[in-house]
Amino acid sequence: MRRHSHSSSPYEARYGFSRGIRVGNVIHIAGTAPIPQSDGDELPDDPYRQMLLCGRIAVAAIEDLGGEAGDVVRTRMFISDPEHQDEVGRAHAELFGHAAPAATMVVTALLDPRWKVEIEVEAVIG
């Protein structure tokens, strides 16, 4: 059984992917950028608030697929500048620290030069 979750990202339809997919008791959340979810919302300009937005989008998809933040077992954070690591890490701890997932942080270029962080998340239910 496969279930899909979608967000308001314009890239999902354009590039043919889902924000999240659940197969059995495993949930995979695609790379999640700090894309405002409502018209009129602004893109946060600091890495901490961008990470919180990414996390809220990812957790919403997990919840849509029957899980919760406490089910997260793996995160991958992609940051555009190593100087952002502490602020991104602080937000990660607030979002997922209670689950203490395995985590990786990689410095790389992102699709939009305004983005400072993007995350991938995996969760296991039960």
PDB file of C-alpha atoms in Angstrom:
ATOM      1  CA  MET A   1       0.000   0.000   0.000  1.00  0.00           C
ATOM      2  CA  ARG A   2       1.379   3.401  -1.028  1.00  0.00           C
ATOM      3  CA  ARG A   3      -0.012   6.681   0.242  1.00  0.00           C
ATOM      4  CA  HIS A   4       1.148  10.088  -0.948  1.00  0.00           C
ATOM      5  CA  SER A   5       1.133  13.527   0.654  1.00  0.00           C
ATOM      6  CA  HIS A   6       1.501  16.834  -1.183  1.00  0.00           C
ATOM      7  CA  SER A   7       2.375  20.372  -0.132  1.00  0.00           C
ATOM      8  CA  SER A   8       1.998  23.668  -1.935  1.00  0.00           C
ATOM      9  CA  SER A   9       5.458  23.430  -3.521  1.00  0.00           C
ATOM     10  CA  PRO A  10       5.258  24.218  -7.240  1.00  0.00           C
ATOM     11  CA  TYR A  11       8.088  21.747  -7.840  1.00  0.00           C
ATOM     12  CA  GLU A  12       6.020  18.673  -6.947  1.00  0.00           C
ATOM     13  CA  ALA A  13       3.720  18.758  -9.985  1.00  0.00           C
ATOM     14  CA  ARG A  14       6.387  20.222 -12.273  1.00  0.00           C
ATOM     15  CA  TYR A  15       9.002  17.582 -11.416  1.00  0.00           C
ATOM     16  CA  GLY A  16       6.632  14.668 -10.717  1.00  0.00           C
ATOM     17  CA  PHE A  17       7.143  13.868  -7.048  1.00  0.00           C
ATOM     18  CA  SER A  18       5.263  13.818  -3.752  1.00  0.00           C
ATOM     19  CA  ARG A  19       6.193  15.699  -0.596  1.00  0.00           C
ATOM     20  CA  GLY A  20       5.946  12.396   1.206  1.00  0.00           C
ATOM     21  CA  ILE A  21       5.175   8.784   0.594  1.00  0.00           C
ATOM     22  CA  ARG A  22       4.242   6.050   3.027  1.00  0.00           C
ATOM     23  CA  VAL A  23       4.878   2.407   2.204  1.00  0.00           C
ATOM     24  CA  GLY A  24       3.824   0.110   5.025  1.00  0.00           C
ATOM     25  CA  ASN A  25       4.997   1.729   8.242  1.00  0.00           C
ATOM     26  CA  VAL A  26       7.825   3.746   6.639  1.00  0.00           C
ATOM     27  CA  ILE A  27       7.442   7.395   5.605  1.00  0.00           C
ATOM     28  CA  HIS A  28       9.894   9.170   3.302  1.00  0.00           C
ATOM     29  CA  ILE A  29       9.728  12.960   3.053  1.00  0.00           C
ATOM     30  CA  ALA A  30      11.314  14.496  -0.041  1.00  0.00           C
ATOM     31  CA  GLY A  31      13.773  17.365   0.095  1.00  0.00           C
ATOM     32  CA  THR A  32      11.789  20.123   1.768  1.00  0.00           C
ATOM     33  CA  ALA A  33      12.770  23.729   1.181  1.00  0.00           C
ATOM     34  CA  PRO A  34      11.504  26.801   3.058  1.00  0.00           C
ATOM     35  CA  ILE A  35       8.740  27.531   0.553  1.00  0.00           C
ATOM     36  CA  PRO A  36       5.968  29.623   2.157  1.00  0.00           C
ATOM     37  CA  GLN A  37       2.764  27.589   2.233  1.00  0.00           C
ATOM     38  CA  SER A  38       0.275  30.455   1.811  1.00  0.00           C
ATOM     39  CA  ASP A  39       0.064  33.336  -0.623  1.00  0.00           C
ATOM     40  CA  GLY A  40       1.366  36.468   1.004  1.00  0.00           C
ATOM     41  CA  ASP A  41       3.686  34.630   3.423  1.00  0.00           C
ATOM     42  CA  GLU A  42       7.278  35.780   3.218  1.00  0.00           C
ATOM     43  CA  LEU A  43      10.342  33.576   2.899  1.00  0.00           C
ATOM     44  CA  PRO A  44      12.190  33.863   6.224  1.00  0.00           C
ATOM     45  CA  ASP A  45      15.632  35.369   5.742  1.00  0.00           C
ATOM     46  CA  ASP A  46      17.525  33.599   8.526  1.00  0.00           C
ATOM     47  CA  PRO A  47      18.605  29.931   8.672  1.00  0.00           C
ATOM     48  CA  TYR A  48      16.878  29.236  11.994  1.00  0.00           C
ATOM     49  CA  ARG A  49      13.422  30.331  10.807  1.00  0.00           C
ATOM     50  CA  GLN A  50      13.930  28.674   7.413  1.00  0.00           C
ATOM     51  CA  MET A  51      14.699  25.373   9.171  1.00  0.00           C
ATOM     52  CA  LEU A  52      11.603  25.742  11.350  1.00  0.00           C
ATOM     53  CA  LEU A  53       9.503  26.261   8.208  1.00  0.00           C
ATOM     54  CA  CYS A  54      11.079  23.240   6.495  1.00  0.00           C
ATOM     55  CA  GLY A  55      10.410  21.176   9.605  1.00  0.00           C
ATOM     56  CA  ARG A  56       6.780  22.276   9.881  1.00  0.00           C
ATOM     57  CA  ILE A  57       6.187  21.345   6.225  1.00  0.00           C
ATOM     58  CA  ALA A  58       7.853  17.956   6.711  1.00  0.00           C
ATOM     59  CA  VAL A  59       5.992  17.200   9.949  1.00  0.00           C
ATOM     60  CA  ALA A  60       2.676  18.181   8.328  1.00  0.00           C
ATOM     61  CA  ALA A  61       3.349  15.600   5.602  1.00  0.00           C
ATOM     62  CA  ILE A  62       4.281  12.973   8.200  1.00  0.00           C
ATOM     63  CA  GLU A  63       1.062  13.672  10.088  1.00  0.00           C
ATOM     64  CA  ASP A  64      -0.930  13.556   6.834  1.00  0.00           C
ATOM     65  CA  LEU A  65       0.476  10.054   6.350  1.00  0.00           C
ATOM     66  CA  GLY A  66      -0.447   8.887   9.863  1.00  0.00           C
ATOM     67  CA  GLY A  67       2.780   9.555  11.732  1.00  0.00           C
ATOM     68  CA  GLU A  68       4.131  12.200  14.081  1.00  0.00           C
ATOM     69  CA  ALA A  69       7.414  14.008  14.725  1.00  0.00           C
ATOM     70  CA  GLY A  70       8.342  11.421  17.361  1.00  0.00           C
ATOM     71  CA  ASP A  71       8.430   8.753  14.629  1.00  0.00           C
ATOM     72  CA  VAL A  72      11.346  10.447  12.828  1.00  0.00           C
ATOM     73  CA  VAL A  73      14.400   8.190  12.619  1.00  0.00           C
ATOM     74  CA  ARG A  74      16.581  10.018  10.047  1.00  0.00           C
ATOM     75  CA  THR A  75      17.102  13.574   8.858  1.00  0.00           C
ATOM     76  CA  ARG A  76      19.379  15.046   6.223  1.00  0.00           C
ATOM     77  CA  MET A  77      19.978  18.778   6.297  1.00  0.00           C
ATOM     78  CA  PHE A  78      21.438  20.529   3.292  1.00  0.00           C
ATOM     79  CA  ILE A  79      22.799  23.975   4.105  1.00  0.00           C
ATOM     80  CA  SER A  80      24.175  26.604   1.732  1.00  0.00           C
ATOM     81  CA  ASP A  81      26.862  27.943   4.087  1.00  0.00           C
ATOM     82  CA  PRO A  82      28.719  26.212   6.934  1.00  0.00           C
ATOM     83  CA  GLU A  83      28.140  29.326   9.056  1.00  0.00           C
ATOM     84  CA  HIS A  84      24.436  28.341   9.215  1.00  0.00           C
ATOM     85  CA  GLN A  85      25.084  25.040  11.010  1.00  0.00           C
ATOM     86  CA  ASP A  86      24.423  26.217  14.558  1.00  0.00           C
ATOM     87  CA  GLU A  87      21.153  27.996  13.775  1.00  0.00           C
ATOM     88  CA  VAL A  88      19.911  25.103  11.623  1.00  0.00           C
ATOM     89  CA  GLY A  89      21.009  22.642  14.308  1.00  0.00           C
ATOM     90  CA  ARG A  90      19.191  24.616  17.012  1.00  0.00           C
ATOM     91  CA  ALA A  91      15.950  24.519  15.025  1.00  0.00           C
ATOM     92  CA  HIS A  92      16.484  20.806  14.279  1.00  0.00           C
ATOM     93  CA  ALA A  93      16.789  20.124  18.013  1.00  0.00           C
ATOM     94  CA  GLU A  94      13.521  21.969  18.669  1.00  0.00           C
ATOM     95  CA  LEU A  95      11.727  20.069  15.901  1.00  0.00           C
ATOM     96  CA  PHE A  96      13.144  16.566  16.280  1.00  0.00           C
ATOM     97  CA  GLY A  97      15.370  16.474  19.378  1.00  0.00           C
ATOM     98  CA  HIS A  98      12.856  14.427  21.373  1.00  0.00           C
ATOM     99  CA  ALA A  99      13.089  11.705  18.681  1.00  0.00           C
ATOM    100  CA  ALA A 100      16.917  11.949  18.543  1.00  0.00           C
ATOM    101  CA  PRO A 101      17.080  10.769  14.915  1.00  0.00           C
ATOM    102  CA  ALA A 102      20.242   9.887  13.054  1.00  0.00           C
ATOM    103  CA  ALA A 103      21.151  13.128  11.285  1.00  0.00           C
ATOM    104  CA  THR A 104      23.474  14.426   8.610  1.00  0.00           C
ATOM    105  CA  MET A 105      24.290  18.009   7.632  1.00  0.00           C
ATOM    106  CA  VAL A 106      25.853  18.698   4.217  1.00  0.00           C
ATOM    107  CA  VAL A 107      27.031  22.005   2.736  1.00  0.00           C
ATOM    108  CA  THR A 108      25.862  22.405  -0.858  1.00  0.00           C
ATOM    109  CA  ALA A 109      24.231  24.780  -3.321  1.00  0.00           C
ATOM    110  CA  LEU A 110      20.411  24.819  -3.257  1.00  0.00           C
ATOM    111  CA  LEU A 111      17.940  25.469  -6.108  1.00  0.00           C
ATOM    112  CA  ASP A 112      17.009  28.960  -4.945  1.00  0.00           C
ATOM    113  CA  PRO A 113      19.908  31.178  -3.805  1.00  0.00           C
ATOM    114  CA  ARG A 114      17.677  32.645  -1.057  1.00  0.00           C
ATOM    115  CA  TRP A 115      17.313  29.223   0.579  1.00  0.00           C
ATOM    116  CA  LYS A 116      19.718  28.539   3.396  1.00  0.00           C
ATOM    117  CA  VAL A 117      18.504  25.039   4.237  1.00  0.00           C
ATOM    118  CA  GLU A 118      16.558  22.098   2.851  1.00  0.00           C
ATOM    119  CA  ILE A 119      15.787  18.837   4.679  1.00  0.00           C
ATOM    120  CA  GLU A 120      14.848  15.232   3.977  1.00  0.00           C
ATOM    121  CA  VAL A 121      13.129  13.195   6.681  1.00  0.00           C
ATOM    122  CA  GLU A 122      12.402   9.521   7.238  1.00  0.00           C
ATOM    123  CA  ALA A 123      10.008   8.165   9.843  1.00  0.00           C
ATOM    124  CA  VAL A 124       8.976   4.705  10.984  1.00  0.00           C
ATOM    125  CA  ILE A 125       5.569   4.273  12.600  1.00  0.00           C
ATOM    126  CA  GLY A 126       5.181   1.828  15.467  1.00  0.00           C
TER     127      GLY A 126
END
